[in-house]
C-alpha cells in the first residue's frame, strides 16, 4: 500500500478535526436539546446522562476504552490514532458546545432531520479520513470486513436502531424513538453521500448490427470505454455482439442520440450503477 506523505497525513487529521466539530454541532445543537436519542456509544452515554446527569462527552470516552483495546490488535496505527483523535475531539466539542445552551429550533421534525444531516456530514468526513469517532463505528468497521457489500452507513443505521429501541424501552418514549429513527436515516444517508458521492452512473447494454460504428462514435464522442460481450439469440441462435458501456447519467441523452443516428433498430438497455470504480469514475484504491 502506498505510504502517505506528510501533507496527506496533515490533511487527514484536519479533516478528522473539522468532522468532529460538525458532528458535535449536529448532536449538541439539534438532537440533544430536543431529547432525540442518537445511536452508538454516544446514545448509550446519552441514556446514562439522562439517568445520572454525568457529561455525555466524558462518558463516551470511558465507554470507548475497551473497544480501542480490542481494535488495536486488528487495525493499523493510523486508524487507531485517528479514531482516538476523533473520540477525544468529538467528546470535547460536545461538552464545550453544551456550555453554550444553544438550540436553533424546538421543532422535533426539523431537529431530527437537520441535526441528523449535520451529524452525518461530520461522521462522513471522519470516516473518509480513515478514522471513526469510536464506539459503534469501530464495531461497524469490524462488520464491514466480514460483509464488505454492505455500505458503512447502513451498518451504522442498523446498530443505531438497537440503541433507539433500548431508549424507548427504558424511558417509555415511543414517539421520541420514532423521531430518532428519522434522524438516524438522515445520518446514514449523509454518511453514504460523503463516502460514496451521488449515484450518477449508468450501465448501458446495446445490441446492434452496427456495433463497430457505434463503438467508434461512443469512444470518439463520449470518450467512454466499450466492452464487447459475445451473445446468442435464444430464438434464432444467431450470434450477436452486446456492447457494455458505463456512462455518467447526463450522457444518457447523448448516447441515445448516437444510437438513433447509427441504428434505429438497435436494442438499448439502461440500468443504474452504484459505486463505479476505475478510470473516469471512483478511485478503486479508496479504502472507504
Short mmCIF file of C-alpha atoms in Angstrom, two decimals, residues 88-282:
data_model
loop_
_atom_site.label_atom_id
_atom_site.label_comp_id
_atom_site.label_asym_id
_atom_site.label_seq_id
_atom_site.Cartn_x
_atom_site.Cartn_y
_atom_site.Cartn_z
CA UNK A 88 -11.38 12.88 22.12
CA UNK A 89 -12.20 15.86 19.90
CA UNK A 90 -15.85 14.93 19.36
CA UNK A 91 -16.31 14.38 23.10
CA UNK A 92 -14.53 17.67 23.87
CA UNK A 93 -16.63 19.68 21.40
CA UNK A 94 -19.86 18.07 22.62
CA UNK A 95 -19.15 19.16 26.21
CA UNK A 96 -17.91 22.61 25.09
CA UNK A 97 -20.98 23.21 22.90
CA UNK A 98 -23.16 22.15 25.85
CA UNK A 99 -21.95 25.26 27.70
CA UNK A 100 -23.47 27.49 25.00
CA UNK A 101 -27.02 26.35 25.80
CA UNK A 102 -27.89 27.00 22.14
CA UNK A 103 -30.64 25.32 20.10
CA UNK A 104 -31.96 26.92 16.89
CA UNK A 105 -35.25 25.01 16.92
CA UNK A 106 -37.58 23.16 19.24
CA UNK A 107 -39.45 21.56 16.35
CA UNK A 108 -38.77 17.82 16.72
CA UNK A 109 -39.11 17.08 13.00
CA UNK A 110 -36.74 19.87 11.95
CA UNK A 111 -34.30 18.96 14.71
CA UNK A 112 -34.07 15.29 13.77
CA UNK A 113 -33.73 15.92 10.03
CA UNK A 114 -31.29 18.85 10.16
CA UNK A 115 -29.44 17.53 13.19
CA UNK A 116 -29.15 14.08 11.64
CA UNK A 117 -27.92 15.51 8.35
CA UNK A 118 -25.30 17.74 10.06
CA UNK A 119 -24.13 14.89 12.27
CA UNK A 120 -23.97 12.58 9.23
CA UNK A 121 -21.78 15.02 7.29
CA UNK A 122 -19.39 15.23 10.24
CA UNK A 123 -19.22 11.46 10.64
CA UNK A 124 -18.74 11.01 6.90
CA UNK A 125 -15.76 13.37 6.96
CA UNK A 126 -14.18 11.44 9.83
CA UNK A 127 -14.77 8.08 8.07
CA UNK A 128 -13.43 9.49 4.80
CA UNK A 129 -10.19 10.39 6.58
CA UNK A 130 -9.83 6.72 7.59
CA UNK A 131 -10.85 7.11 11.23
CA UNK A 132 -14.01 6.89 13.36
CA UNK A 133 -15.49 8.56 16.41
CA UNK A 134 -15.17 5.25 18.24
CA UNK A 135 -17.93 3.13 19.68
CA UNK A 136 -20.31 1.57 17.20
CA UNK A 137 -18.17 2.95 14.36
CA UNK A 138 -15.37 0.56 15.33
CA UNK A 139 -17.86 -2.31 15.52
CA UNK A 140 -19.11 -1.30 12.05
CA UNK A 141 -15.52 -1.38 10.81
CA UNK A 142 -15.22 -4.97 12.05
CA UNK A 143 -18.53 -5.97 10.49
CA UNK A 144 -17.70 -4.41 7.13
CA UNK A 145 -14.60 -6.61 6.91
CA UNK A 146 -16.95 -9.59 7.02
CA UNK A 147 -19.74 -8.01 4.94
CA UNK A 148 -17.96 -5.61 2.52
CA UNK A 149 -21.01 -5.45 0.24
CA UNK A 150 -23.00 -3.52 2.89
CA UNK A 151 -22.43 0.23 2.94
CA UNK A 152 -20.88 1.67 6.10
CA UNK A 153 -23.84 3.98 6.70
CA UNK A 154 -26.27 1.05 6.54
CA UNK A 155 -24.36 -0.90 9.20
CA UNK A 156 -24.27 2.16 11.45
CA UNK A 157 -28.02 2.66 10.93
CA UNK A 158 -28.84 -0.92 12.00
CA UNK A 159 -26.76 -0.66 15.18
CA UNK A 160 -28.23 2.75 15.97
CA UNK A 161 -31.73 1.29 15.76
CA UNK A 162 -30.84 -1.14 18.57
CA UNK A 163 -29.88 1.78 20.84
CA UNK A 164 -33.08 3.61 19.91
CA UNK A 165 -35.18 0.59 20.89
CA UNK A 166 -33.31 0.43 24.20
CA UNK A 167 -34.04 4.13 24.80
CA UNK A 168 -37.75 3.66 24.07
CA UNK A 169 -37.93 0.67 26.43
CA UNK A 170 -36.17 2.43 29.35
CA UNK A 171 -37.93 5.80 29.18
CA UNK A 172 -41.19 4.68 27.54
CA UNK A 173 -40.77 7.34 24.84
CA UNK A 174 -42.01 5.64 21.70
CA UNK A 175 -42.65 8.91 19.85
CA UNK A 176 -39.15 10.15 20.67
CA UNK A 177 -37.74 6.88 19.36
CA UNK A 178 -39.69 7.29 16.13
CA UNK A 179 -38.20 10.76 15.63
CA UNK A 180 -34.79 9.26 16.40
CA UNK A 181 -35.24 6.75 13.57
CA UNK A 182 -35.77 9.67 11.16
CA UNK A 183 -32.59 11.28 12.48
CA UNK A 184 -30.62 8.05 12.05
CA UNK A 185 -31.85 7.66 8.46
CA UNK A 186 -30.65 11.22 7.75
CA UNK A 187 -27.30 10.37 9.38
CA UNK A 188 -26.95 7.18 7.31
CA UNK A 189 -27.80 8.89 4.03
CA UNK A 190 -25.37 11.74 4.61
CA UNK A 191 -22.57 9.34 5.61
CA UNK A 192 -23.02 7.41 2.36
CA UNK A 193 -23.25 10.67 0.39
CA UNK A 194 -19.92 11.88 1.80
CA UNK A 195 -18.20 8.49 1.42
CA UNK A 196 -19.58 7.34 -1.94
CA UNK A 197 -20.89 10.51 -3.58
CA UNK A 198 -24.09 10.89 -5.57
CA UNK A 199 -25.01 7.82 -7.58
CA UNK A 200 -24.98 9.31 -11.10
CA UNK A 201 -23.68 6.46 -13.26
CA UNK A 202 -25.48 4.05 -15.57
CA UNK A 203 -24.67 0.79 -17.32
CA UNK A 204 -25.72 0.55 -20.96
CA UNK A 205 -26.25 -2.64 -22.97
CA UNK A 206 -26.56 -2.19 -26.72
CA UNK A 207 -27.42 -4.92 -29.25
CA UNK A 208 -26.98 -3.76 -32.82
CA UNK A 209 -25.95 -4.97 -36.27
CA UNK A 210 -23.71 -1.89 -36.49
CA UNK A 211 -21.55 -2.47 -33.42
CA UNK A 212 -18.31 -1.22 -34.96
CA UNK A 213 -19.82 2.12 -35.95
CA UNK A 214 -21.41 2.56 -32.51
CA UNK A 215 -18.11 1.81 -30.77
CA UNK A 216 -16.36 4.43 -32.88
CA UNK A 217 -18.96 7.08 -32.01
CA UNK A 218 -19.12 6.25 -28.26
CA UNK A 219 -15.36 6.15 -27.73
CA UNK A 220 -14.67 9.12 -30.00
CA UNK A 221 -17.57 11.41 -28.99
CA UNK A 222 -18.40 10.45 -25.39
CA UNK A 223 -14.87 9.30 -24.56
CA UNK A 224 -16.22 6.23 -22.75
CA UNK A 225 -14.82 2.72 -22.98
CA UNK A 226 -16.86 -0.07 -24.52
CA UNK A 227 -16.62 -3.80 -23.80
CA UNK A 228 -17.79 -6.35 -26.39
CA UNK A 229 -19.73 -9.30 -24.99
CA UNK A 230 -20.46 -12.30 -27.18
CA UNK A 231 -24.13 -13.27 -27.13
CA UNK A 232 -26.57 -15.56 -28.88
CA UNK A 233 -30.25 -15.05 -29.62
CA UNK A 234 -32.30 -17.64 -27.72
CA UNK A 235 -34.87 -17.94 -30.53
CA UNK A 236 -32.75 -17.51 -33.65
CA UNK A 237 -29.49 -18.94 -32.19
CA UNK A 238 -27.77 -16.22 -34.17
CA UNK A 239 -24.51 -14.85 -32.75
CA UNK A 240 -24.74 -11.26 -31.58
CA UNK A 241 -22.41 -8.69 -30.11
CA UNK A 242 -23.58 -6.99 -26.92
CA UNK A 243 -21.87 -3.68 -26.17
CA UNK A 244 -21.34 -2.86 -22.49
CA UNK A 245 -20.68 0.77 -21.58
CA UNK A 246 -20.69 2.70 -18.28
CA UNK A 247 -21.62 6.36 -18.60
CA UNK A 248 -22.50 9.35 -16.44
CA UNK A 249 -26.24 9.97 -16.13
CA UNK A 250 -26.17 13.29 -18.08
CA UNK A 251 -24.75 11.34 -21.05
CA UNK A 252 -27.86 9.15 -21.48
CA UNK A 253 -29.50 11.53 -23.95
CA UNK A 254 -26.23 11.81 -25.92
CA UNK A 255 -25.79 8.05 -26.27
CA UNK A 256 -29.47 7.66 -27.25
CA UNK A 257 -28.92 10.23 -29.99
CA UNK A 258 -25.86 8.34 -31.22
CA UNK A 259 -27.75 5.02 -31.32
CA UNK A 260 -30.75 6.62 -33.03
CA UNK A 261 -28.46 8.12 -35.67
CA UNK A 262 -26.47 4.94 -36.33
CA UNK A 263 -29.09 2.21 -35.92
CA UNK A 264 -32.75 2.90 -35.21
CA UNK A 265 -33.36 -0.84 -34.85
CA UNK A 266 -30.81 -1.26 -32.03
CA UNK A 267 -31.88 -2.73 -28.69
CA UNK A 268 -30.79 -0.40 -25.87
CA UNK A 269 -30.97 -1.10 -22.10
CA UNK A 270 -30.00 1.39 -19.37
CA UNK A 271 -29.68 0.39 -15.70
CA UNK A 272 -28.47 2.24 -12.62
CA UNK A 273 -24.92 1.57 -11.45
CA UNK A 274 -23.79 2.03 -7.86
CA UNK A 275 -20.20 2.52 -6.68
CA UNK A 276 -18.46 2.51 -10.06
CA UNK A 277 -14.68 2.43 -9.71
CA UNK A 278 -11.97 2.80 -12.33
CA UNK A 279 -10.75 5.33 -14.86
CA UNK A 280 -13.15 8.25 -15.18
CA UNK A 281 -15.15 7.20 -12.12
CA UNK A 282 -14.33 6.44 -8.46
#
